[in-house]
Short mmCIF file of C-alpha atoms in Angstrom, two decimals:
data_model
loop_
_atom_site.label_atom_id
_atom_site.label_comp_id
_atom_site.label_asym_id
_atom_site.label_seq_id
_atom_site.Cartn_x
_atom_site.Cartn_y
_atom_site.Cartn_z
CA THR W 1 13.87 0.39 7.06
CA GLN W 2 12.78 3.81 6.35
CA LEU W 3 10.04 5.50 8.02
CA LEU W 4 7.31 8.04 6.41
CA GLU W 5 5.66 10.47 7.71
CA GLN W 6 2.15 11.97 6.20
CA SER W 7 0.48 15.24 8.00
CA PRO W 8 -1.54 16.00 8.72
CA GLN W 9 -3.40 12.93 9.34
CA PHE W 10 -6.93 14.26 8.57
CA LEU W 11 -7.72 16.56 7.25
CA SER W 12 -12.21 17.92 6.70
CA ILE W 13 -12.43 20.60 4.58
CA GLN W 14 -15.13 22.31 1.92
CA GLU W 15 -16.28 22.19 -1.72
CA GLY W 16 -13.51 24.27 -3.00
CA GLU W 17 -10.95 24.54 -0.77
CA ASN W 18 -6.79 24.16 -1.99
CA LEU W 19 -5.02 22.46 0.01
CA THR W 20 -1.56 20.61 1.26
CA VAL W 21 -0.79 17.12 2.69
CA TYR W 22 3.08 16.04 3.52
CA CYS W 23 5.36 13.35 2.98
CA ASN W 24 8.67 13.27 5.01
CA SER W 25 11.12 11.12 6.11
CA SER W 26 14.84 12.06 7.58
CA SER W 27 16.39 10.07 5.24
CA VAL W 28 16.89 10.41 1.17
CA PHE W 29 14.33 8.94 -0.57
CA SER W 30 14.95 6.74 -4.14
CA SER W 31 12.22 7.88 -5.23
CA LEU W 32 8.55 8.45 -4.36
CA GLN W 33 4.60 7.50 -5.31
CA TRP W 34 1.75 8.83 -4.21
CA TYR W 35 -2.02 6.72 -4.28
CA ARG W 36 -4.89 7.43 -3.21
CA GLN W 37 -7.59 4.89 -1.25
CA GLU W 38 -10.89 5.15 -1.68
CA PRO W 39 -13.03 2.57 0.91
CA GLY W 40 -13.21 -1.03 0.95
CA GLU W 41 -10.49 -0.70 -2.01
CA GLY W 42 -6.96 -0.54 -2.98
CA PRO W 43 -4.41 1.91 -3.35
CA VAL W 44 -3.97 3.58 -7.10
CA LEU W 45 -1.58 5.08 -8.50
CA LEU W 46 -0.94 8.65 -8.84
CA VAL W 47 2.00 9.84 -9.20
CA THR W 48 5.46 8.97 -9.09
CA VAL W 49 8.58 11.25 -9.01
CA VAL W 50 12.13 10.07 -9.23
CA THR W 51 14.08 13.47 -9.75
CA GLY W 52 14.56 16.30 -6.56
CA GLY W 53 12.85 19.54 -6.92
CA GLU W 54 10.18 17.46 -9.58
CA VAL W 55 6.67 19.44 -10.23
CA LYS W 56 4.27 17.24 -12.03
CA LYS W 57 0.87 18.46 -12.47
CA LEU W 58 -2.25 15.80 -13.13
CA LYS W 59 -5.51 17.99 -13.91
CA ARG W 60 -6.52 19.91 -9.82
CA LEU W 61 -3.44 17.73 -8.37
CA THR W 62 0.27 19.49 -7.60
CA PHE W 63 2.59 16.81 -5.88
CA GLN W 64 6.32 18.43 -5.15
CA PHE W 65 9.29 16.37 -4.31
CA GLY W 66 11.72 18.33 -2.37
CA ASP W 67 15.55 19.68 -3.75
CA ALA W 68 16.91 16.95 -1.30
CA ARG W 69 14.66 14.33 -2.56
CA LYS W 70 13.24 13.63 1.48
CA ASP W 71 9.78 14.90 1.54
CA SER W 72 7.21 15.82 -1.04
CA SER W 73 3.84 17.65 -0.94
CA LEU W 74 0.59 17.25 -3.02
CA HIS W 75 -1.85 20.35 -3.51
CA ILE W 76 -4.91 20.02 -4.65
CA THR W 77 -7.25 22.80 -6.32
CA ALA W 78 -10.48 23.62 -5.67
CA ALA W 79 -11.04 20.62 -3.55
CA GLN W 80 -14.68 18.34 -4.62
CA PRO W 81 -16.21 15.49 -3.02
CA GLY W 82 -14.83 13.17 -5.08
CA ASP W 83 -11.16 13.78 -3.98
CA THR W 84 -12.21 12.43 -0.62
CA GLY W 85 -9.85 9.45 0.58
CA LEU W 86 -6.72 8.21 2.16
CA TYR W 87 -4.36 9.32 0.75
CA LEU W 88 -0.59 7.78 1.18
CA CYS W 89 3.38 7.71 0.46
CA LEU W 90 5.13 4.79 -0.47
CA SER W 91 9.21 4.81 -0.60
CA LYS W 92 11.56 2.22 -1.21
CA GLY W 93 13.42 0.94 1.99
CA VAL W 94 16.90 2.78 2.78
CA ASN W 95 18.69 -1.22 2.77
CA SER W 96 19.81 -1.42 -0.84
CA GLY W 97 18.42 -4.58 -2.77
CA ASN W 98 14.97 -5.81 -2.68
CA THR W 99 14.08 -3.74 0.57
CA PRO W 100 10.13 -3.59 0.29
CA LEU W 101 8.61 -0.34 -0.46
CA VAL W 102 7.16 1.28 2.69
CA PHE W 103 3.71 3.58 3.17
CA GLY W 104 2.82 6.26 5.38
CA LYS W 105 0.30 6.12 7.52
CA GLY W 106 -2.11 8.27 5.05
CA THR W 107 -3.26 11.52 5.16
CA ARG W 108 -7.40 10.70 5.42
CA LEU W 109 -8.83 13.62 3.37
CA SER W 110 -12.82 14.26 3.50
CA VAL W 111 -14.00 16.81 1.15
CA ILE W 112 -17.38 18.32 2.19
CA ALA W 113 -20.47 19.74 -0.73
CA ASP B 1 -6.33 -7.87 -18.16
CA THR B 2 -8.24 -8.01 -15.39
CA GLY B 3 -6.69 -6.78 -12.54
CA VAL B 4 -5.42 -8.02 -8.78
CA SER B 5 -7.73 -10.41 -7.35
CA GLN B 6 -7.91 -11.63 -4.21
CA ASN B 7 -10.87 -13.92 -2.80
CA PRO B 8 -12.29 -14.67 -0.44
CA ARG B 9 -12.81 -10.97 0.12
CA HIS B 10 -14.81 -11.55 3.80
CA LYS B 11 -13.89 -13.93 6.24
CA ILE B 12 -15.15 -14.65 9.95
CA THR B 13 -14.04 -16.95 11.84
CA LYS B 14 -12.92 -17.63 15.86
CA ARG B 15 -9.81 -17.42 17.69
CA GLY B 16 -7.52 -20.14 17.95
CA GLN B 17 -8.60 -21.07 14.24
CA ASN B 18 -6.83 -21.52 10.46
CA VAL B 19 -7.16 -19.72 7.60
CA THR B 20 -5.47 -18.52 4.03
CA PHE B 21 -6.29 -15.89 1.53
CA ARG B 22 -5.38 -16.89 -1.95
CA CYS B 23 -4.77 -13.46 -4.02
CA ASP B 24 -4.01 -14.25 -7.85
CA PRO B 25 -1.50 -11.52 -9.34
CA ILE B 26 -1.92 -9.74 -12.78
CA SER B 27 -0.04 -12.61 -15.23
CA GLU B 28 2.24 -10.89 -16.75
CA HIS B 29 3.85 -9.73 -13.24
CA ASN B 30 6.99 -11.29 -11.72
CA ARG B 31 6.87 -9.27 -8.15
CA LEU B 32 3.50 -9.96 -5.52
CA TYR B 33 3.29 -8.59 -2.39
CA TRP B 34 0.89 -8.99 0.88
CA TYR B 35 0.50 -5.67 2.96
CA ARG B 36 -1.58 -5.53 6.57
CA GLN B 37 -3.86 -2.40 6.91
CA THR B 38 -6.19 -2.08 10.17
CA LEU B 39 -8.86 0.95 9.55
CA GLY B 40 -7.27 4.36 9.46
CA GLN B 41 -3.90 3.11 8.74
CA GLY B 42 -1.65 3.00 5.65
CA PRO B 43 -0.97 -0.91 4.81
CA GLU B 44 1.91 -2.61 6.62
CA PHE B 45 4.77 -4.19 4.58
CA LEU B 46 3.84 -8.20 4.88
CA THR B 47 6.33 -10.16 2.53
CA TYR B 48 7.38 -10.41 -1.80
CA PHE B 49 8.24 -12.19 -3.76
CA GLN B 50 9.76 -12.34 -7.60
CA ASN B 51 8.42 -15.29 -8.89
CA GLU B 52 8.23 -18.02 -7.44
CA ALA B 53 11.19 -16.98 -4.24
CA GLN B 54 9.98 -15.37 -1.05
CA LEU B 55 12.93 -11.75 -0.72
CA GLU B 56 12.06 -10.44 1.87
CA LYS B 57 9.77 -11.06 4.95
CA SER B 58 8.82 -8.02 7.82
CA ARG B 59 9.33 -8.66 11.45
CA LEU B 60 5.51 -8.04 11.64
CA LEU B 61 5.18 -11.72 10.04
CA SER B 62 5.21 -13.91 13.38
CA ASP B 63 5.51 -17.57 13.11
CA ARG B 64 2.02 -18.14 13.20
CA PHE B 65 2.06 -16.90 9.66
CA SER B 66 3.15 -18.06 6.31
CA ALA B 67 3.00 -17.65 2.47
CA GLU B 68 4.13 -19.18 -0.85
CA ARG B 69 3.68 -18.50 -4.59
CA PRO B 70 5.13 -21.94 -5.85
CA LYS B 71 4.76 -21.24 -9.03
CA GLY B 72 5.77 -17.59 -9.31
CA SER B 73 1.48 -16.72 -10.54
CA PHE B 74 -0.81 -16.98 -7.32
CA SER B 75 0.33 -16.76 -3.14
CA THR B 76 -1.04 -17.65 -0.67
CA LEU B 77 -0.94 -16.39 2.61
CA GLU B 78 -1.56 -18.14 5.66
CA ILE B 79 -2.50 -17.11 9.28
CA GLN B 80 -2.21 -20.38 11.91
CA ARG B 81 -3.96 -19.94 15.54
CA THR B 82 -5.41 -16.86 14.27
CA GLU B 83 -6.15 -14.44 17.14
CA GLN B 84 -7.62 -10.96 17.54
CA GLY B 85 -5.54 -8.62 16.32
CA ASP B 86 -5.18 -10.43 13.17
CA SER B 87 -7.92 -8.48 12.29
CA ALA B 88 -7.27 -6.49 9.15
CA MET B 89 -7.62 -5.94 5.36
CA TYR B 90 -5.07 -8.32 4.10
CA LEU B 91 -3.97 -6.54 0.85
CA CYS B 92 -2.16 -7.89 -1.49
CA ALA B 93 -0.28 -5.88 -5.08
CA SER B 94 1.52 -7.27 -8.39
CA SER B 95 4.30 -5.21 -10.01
CA SER B 96 5.72 -5.79 -13.40
CA ALA B 97 9.59 -6.59 -13.88
CA ARG B 98 9.66 -4.81 -16.78
CA GLN B 99 9.62 -1.78 -14.65
CA GLY B 100 11.84 -0.54 -11.99
CA ILE B 101 11.15 -1.70 -8.54
CA MET B 102 11.62 1.85 -7.58
CA THR B 103 9.19 3.67 -10.02
CA GLY B 104 7.52 -0.27 -11.01
CA GLU B 105 3.40 0.79 -10.02
CA LEU B 106 1.90 -1.45 -8.06
CA PHE B 107 -1.60 -2.83 -8.32
CA PHE B 108 -3.39 -3.44 -5.30
CA GLY B 109 -6.41 -5.86 -4.87
CA GLU B 110 -9.49 -4.99 -3.24
CA GLY B 111 -7.82 -7.02 -0.91
CA SER B 112 -9.44 -9.99 2.20
CA ARG B 113 -11.41 -8.89 4.92
CA LEU B 114 -10.38 -10.80 8.11
CA THR B 115 -12.60 -10.56 11.47
CA VAL B 116 -11.04 -12.61 14.29
CA LEU B 117 -14.15 -13.77 17.50
#
């Protein structure tokens, strides 16, 4: 099963600061999704990236997919307290077929007002 | 579309007891997933159904765990002879066959939190 490594594990910043979190694997991703999870709720999809080198923007969030499709990053500009949550990357495992979808352990972000 | 529904939301049980969780996916979704999440960690895959067929099962799922989706609609996850290490949030997600398995969005329920005393 493909292992996804996320960094940093924890991040605490002041409102208005910028930040970047990462998702890496030693294997090539078929595709990759970013989810955000708030306390007491299930994860919610933010974006799906498929093509190497792809960049997607969602308001103040910018997602990049590495050229080799082995890494991805999420950059938040001017973070707000509402961005607080657990950011998870999700990818299909490398063992073809109906392989389970594998999450990284997540980056827990806290934005302080 | 009422979203993915899970119940009970919270379950407190004594070690050794059996518990069962239910998941009702979004009605037209044929794929259903169970994940387990402990505090501060990402969800760990447990098992996956396409319609009524259980296609994948994690090694994390010991013999005490069993999941069913008898009519390809709702699913149940049963844990027999619970242990304290089973305490976690059990998340259910569903997705549509209209989207590829690699790119389709997972829609999650709010989870069932299990506490084993």
